[in-house]
């Protein structure tokens, strides 16, 4: 009933230019979306309008041109680089005699292809169901419709009511399951808060290089590709930062111009990591001609999810493809790092990023010399887990002599957690 495109299908693309900047879309980005979805573009039909046409969005003459192109190229689907109303979709489908998919549905379908985790799949399905609920009638236009009244209700209306009920029940079920997942996430966040472990969140426009940078920093093997929405499912990894200690780095879904509200709503649980982060690493593709507009779009989505006030460190990525730019750290008037220039793909300037993070997050560092008896092997292993041992040796009695360097908050946490008198092991 809700057939969408299939990978490898042949499509006619439609793009209009509007004088209003808020209604404008990027044709090049649309072509990237189409290729990311695995669809073959046969022809691109462009035009200009001041406002969308009520019936066809594009105007009756342009609608006829699209229908002729569909017939000429034997296209399977028409893709619009704009959000269409249900009636506009229905009218164009009737004229072209093939399926019509707007920008919102295309992005939803790409998300459905890329979701890997159980949570990601549930979130995408919820967004799709919300989008489909406004378009139910399209699936039943072929059924007979009779006048209302007891005993006279047509099969189309009956089936429509059934579908609406089933959709509603499925959406309620998904929300309950996502609620359980969110509780599990909250428990993890509470545990990290108690341990005073800061969370860093990578944000940015889609295809800015977030996952490539994530892999460089954490040595993880997260899927990264030169395509839109390569990452959907959030990934968390521990990292160690000098003068800070342990931190959690989160890789999140990329944002895009006019990101569908259904998707933003569906992914709010996932984006909580961004909202509650101590610092946002805003990754920017400086090779993109529209980087300023992309930054504005990311800021817009951050405000929408309640993360607009979280401090940011700008990561100017892909300096390897732009001439005469060297890796560096830009600072504000107080000397605080505000921007890091690097290339995640070529592993250039990553050490500068760690330096900037250390300065932005660094707390008071303390050093101690400890003498641990042989019975305190468990405490010794804790120091190894914290990666804070600078020197280690043993005396003639078998005692372990340690020189440790760690953030004051980590030391205070150990004092609270450790049953032994850890301060009693400090050598004067």
mmCIF file of N, CA, C and O in Angstrom, residues 196 241-245 362-370 383 386-391 402-416 422-423 426:
data_model
loop_
_atom_site.group_PDB
_atom_site.id
_atom_site.type_symbol
_atom_site.label_atom_id
_atom_site.label_comp_id
_atom_site.label_asym_id
_atom_site.label_seq_id
_atom_site.Cartn_x
_atom_site.Cartn_y
_atom_site.Cartn_z
ATOM 1 N N UNK A 196 31.304 11.387 37.216
ATOM 2 C CA UNK A 196 31.829 12.665 36.726
ATOM 3 C C UNK A 196 32.636 12.490 35.440
ATOM 4 O O UNK A 196 33.704 13.063 35.275
ATOM 5 N N UNK A 241 41.735 11.886 27.666
ATOM 6 C CA UNK A 241 42.223 13.223 27.328
ATOM 7 C C UNK A 241 43.166 13.683 28.439
ATOM 8 O O UNK A 241 42.827 13.590 29.628
ATOM 9 N N UNK A 242 44.318 14.163 28.041
ATOM 10 C CA UNK A 242 45.301 14.609 29.027
ATOM 11 C C UNK A 242 44.724 15.732 29.892
ATOM 12 O O UNK A 242 44.070 16.650 29.397
ATOM 13 N N UNK A 243 44.977 15.638 31.197
ATOM 14 C CA UNK A 243 44.490 16.594 32.197
ATOM 15 C C UNK A 243 42.982 16.554 32.383
ATOM 16 O O UNK A 243 42.419 17.401 33.096
ATOM 17 N N UNK A 244 42.328 15.616 31.742
ATOM 18 C CA UNK A 244 40.885 15.457 31.905
ATOM 19 C C UNK A 244 40.568 14.050 32.389
ATOM 20 O O UNK A 244 39.745 13.838 33.266
ATOM 21 N N UNK A 245 41.253 13.076 31.812
ATOM 22 C CA UNK A 245 40.975 11.674 32.144
ATOM 23 C C UNK A 245 40.013 11.075 31.146
ATOM 24 O O UNK A 245 39.993 11.434 29.976
ATOM 25 N N UNK A 362 39.937 20.613 30.775
ATOM 26 C CA UNK A 362 40.908 20.298 31.819
ATOM 27 C C UNK A 362 40.530 20.872 33.173
ATOM 28 O O UNK A 362 40.107 22.017 33.293
ATOM 29 N N UNK A 363 40.680 20.070 34.196
ATOM 30 C CA UNK A 363 40.430 20.486 35.575
ATOM 31 C C UNK A 363 41.756 20.457 36.335
ATOM 32 O O UNK A 363 42.813 20.197 35.782
ATOM 33 N N UNK A 364 41.683 20.706 37.637
ATOM 34 C CA UNK A 364 42.877 20.699 38.455
ATOM 35 C C UNK A 364 43.484 19.300 38.480
ATOM 36 O O UNK A 364 42.794 18.323 38.745
ATOM 37 N N UNK A 365 44.772 19.207 38.168
ATOM 38 C CA UNK A 365 45.480 17.929 38.134
ATOM 39 C C UNK A 365 46.326 17.787 39.400
ATOM 40 O O UNK A 365 46.990 18.737 39.825
ATOM 41 N N UNK A 366 46.279 16.610 39.986
ATOM 42 C CA UNK A 366 47.080 16.364 41.185
ATOM 43 C C UNK A 366 48.028 15.200 40.937
ATOM 44 O O UNK A 366 47.756 14.310 40.118
ATOM 45 N N UNK A 367 49.154 15.206 41.653
ATOM 46 C CA UNK A 367 50.146 14.132 41.571
ATOM 47 C C UNK A 367 50.399 13.579 42.969
ATOM 48 O O UNK A 367 50.450 14.345 43.940
ATOM 49 N N UNK A 368 50.548 12.257 43.054
ATOM 50 C CA UNK A 368 50.826 11.614 44.340
ATOM 51 C C UNK A 368 51.823 10.487 44.132
ATOM 52 O O UNK A 368 51.843 9.836 43.074
ATOM 53 N N UNK A 369 52.638 10.269 45.157
ATOM 54 C CA UNK A 369 53.488 9.068 45.233
ATOM 55 C C UNK A 369 52.863 8.143 46.263
ATOM 56 O O UNK A 369 52.622 8.554 47.409
ATOM 57 N N UNK A 370 52.564 6.912 45.852
ATOM 58 C CA UNK A 370 51.863 5.960 46.711
ATOM 59 C C UNK A 370 52.725 4.732 46.989
ATOM 60 O O UNK A 370 53.493 4.300 46.129
ATOM 61 N N UNK A 383 44.106 2.072 39.191
ATOM 62 C CA UNK A 383 44.953 3.134 38.656
ATOM 63 C C UNK A 383 45.334 2.841 37.203
ATOM 64 O O UNK A 383 45.418 3.754 36.380
ATOM 65 N N UNK A 386 42.524 3.740 34.959
ATOM 66 C CA UNK A 386 42.419 5.189 34.784
ATOM 67 C C UNK A 386 43.544 5.752 33.923
ATOM 68 O O UNK A 386 43.537 6.943 33.582
ATOM 69 N N UNK A 387 44.519 4.888 33.579
ATOM 70 C CA UNK A 387 45.647 5.296 32.724
ATOM 71 C C UNK A 387 46.381 6.514 33.305
ATOM 72 O O UNK A 387 46.702 7.468 32.602
ATOM 73 N N UNK A 388 46.614 6.476 34.626
ATOM 74 C CA UNK A 388 47.196 7.634 35.298
ATOM 75 C C UNK A 388 48.546 7.322 35.949
ATOM 76 O O UNK A 388 49.095 8.165 36.660
ATOM 77 N N UNK A 389 49.110 6.119 35.737
ATOM 78 C CA UNK A 389 50.385 5.750 36.358
ATOM 79 C C UNK A 389 51.540 6.284 35.513
ATOM 80 O O UNK A 389 51.647 5.990 34.322
ATOM 81 N N UNK A 390 52.407 7.089 36.155
ATOM 82 C CA UNK A 390 53.575 7.632 35.470
ATOM 83 C C UNK A 390 54.810 6.769 35.689
ATOM 84 O O UNK A 390 55.627 6.597 34.790
ATOM 85 N N UNK A 391 54.952 6.255 36.908
ATOM 86 C CA UNK A 391 56.092 5.378 37.231
ATOM 87 C C UNK A 391 55.623 4.279 38.163
ATOM 88 O O UNK A 391 54.703 4.471 38.969
ATOM 89 N N UNK A 402 54.127 3.682 43.402
ATOM 90 C CA UNK A 402 53.468 4.275 42.235
ATOM 91 C C UNK A 402 53.563 5.792 42.266
ATOM 92 O O UNK A 402 53.435 6.418 43.328
ATOM 93 N N UNK A 403 53.793 6.394 41.097
ATOM 94 C CA UNK A 403 53.639 7.826 40.924
ATOM 95 C C UNK A 403 52.465 8.020 39.967
ATOM 96 O O UNK A 403 52.504 7.550 38.835
ATOM 97 N N UNK A 404 51.402 8.673 40.464
ATOM 98 C CA UNK A 404 50.179 8.811 39.668
ATOM 99 C C UNK A 404 49.901 10.293 39.394
ATOM 100 O O UNK A 404 50.259 11.168 40.189
ATOM 101 N N UNK A 405 49.256 10.542 38.258
ATOM 102 C CA UNK A 405 48.844 11.897 37.860
ATOM 103 C C UNK A 405 47.430 11.792 37.292
ATOM 104 O O UNK A 405 47.198 11.086 36.313
ATOM 105 N N UNK A 406 46.481 12.460 37.936
ATOM 106 C CA UNK A 406 45.085 12.332 37.512
ATOM 107 C C UNK A 406 44.294 13.574 37.924
ATOM 108 O O UNK A 406 44.721 14.335 38.804
ATOM 109 N N UNK A 407 43.129 13.796 37.268
ATOM 110 C CA UNK A 407 42.295 14.939 37.635
ATOM 111 C C UNK A 407 41.829 14.817 39.085
ATOM 112 O O UNK A 407 41.594 13.728 39.589
ATOM 113 N N UNK A 408 41.680 15.971 39.716
ATOM 114 C CA UNK A 408 41.289 15.982 41.135
ATOM 115 C C UNK A 408 39.956 15.286 41.347
ATOM 116 O O UNK A 408 39.762 14.595 42.347
ATOM 117 N N UNK A 409 39.026 15.437 40.395
ATOM 118 C CA UNK A 409 37.711 14.815 40.569
ATOM 119 C C UNK A 409 37.797 13.295 40.550
ATOM 120 O O UNK A 409 37.057 12.613 41.244
ATOM 121 N N UNK A 410 38.746 12.739 39.738
ATOM 122 C CA UNK A 410 38.933 11.291 39.717
ATOM 123 C C UNK A 410 39.492 10.812 41.058
ATOM 124 O O UNK A 410 39.095 9.775 41.584
ATOM 125 N N UNK A 411 40.419 11.604 41.619
ATOM 126 C CA UNK A 411 41.001 11.248 42.914
ATOM 127 C C UNK A 411 39.937 11.281 44.012
ATOM 128 O O UNK A 411 39.839 10.364 44.831
ATOM 129 N N UNK A 412 39.119 12.314 44.001
ATOM 130 C CA UNK A 412 38.052 12.423 45.007
ATOM 131 C C UNK A 412 37.041 11.297 44.876
ATOM 132 O O UNK A 412 36.487 10.819 45.864
ATOM 133 N N UNK A 413 36.787 10.886 43.617
ATOM 134 C CA UNK A 413 35.854 9.769 43.403
ATOM 135 C C UNK A 413 36.416 8.488 43.987
ATOM 136 O O UNK A 413 35.699 7.693 44.597
ATOM 137 N N UNK A 414 37.740 8.268 43.826
ATOM 138 C CA UNK A 414 38.381 7.076 44.384
ATOM 139 C C UNK A 414 38.315 7.075 45.911
ATOM 140 O O UNK A 414 38.106 6.029 46.533
ATOM 141 N N UNK A 415 38.488 8.241 46.503
ATOM 142 C CA UNK A 415 38.414 8.332 47.967
ATOM 143 C C UNK A 415 37.031 7.897 48.456
ATOM 144 O O UNK A 415 36.894 7.187 49.453
ATOM 145 N N UNK A 416 35.970 8.310 47.689
ATOM 146 C CA UNK A 416 34.602 7.949 48.081
ATOM 147 C C UNK A 416 34.321 6.467 47.875
ATOM 148 O O UNK A 416 33.657 5.819 48.687
ATOM 149 N N UNK A 422 42.712 5.200 51.058
ATOM 150 C CA UNK A 422 43.643 5.451 49.962
ATOM 151 C C UNK A 422 44.639 6.553 50.303
ATOM 152 O O UNK A 422 45.810 6.507 49.907
ATOM 153 N N UNK A 423 44.194 7.534 51.102
ATOM 154 C CA UNK A 423 45.081 8.631 51.476
ATOM 155 C C UNK A 423 46.192 8.168 52.423
ATOM 156 O O UNK A 423 47.227 8.800 52.538
ATOM 157 N N UNK A 426 49.633 7.450 50.758
ATOM 158 C CA UNK A 426 50.429 8.537 50.190
ATOM 159 C C UNK A 426 51.747 8.669 50.966
ATOM 160 O O UNK A 426 51.751 8.685 52.196
#
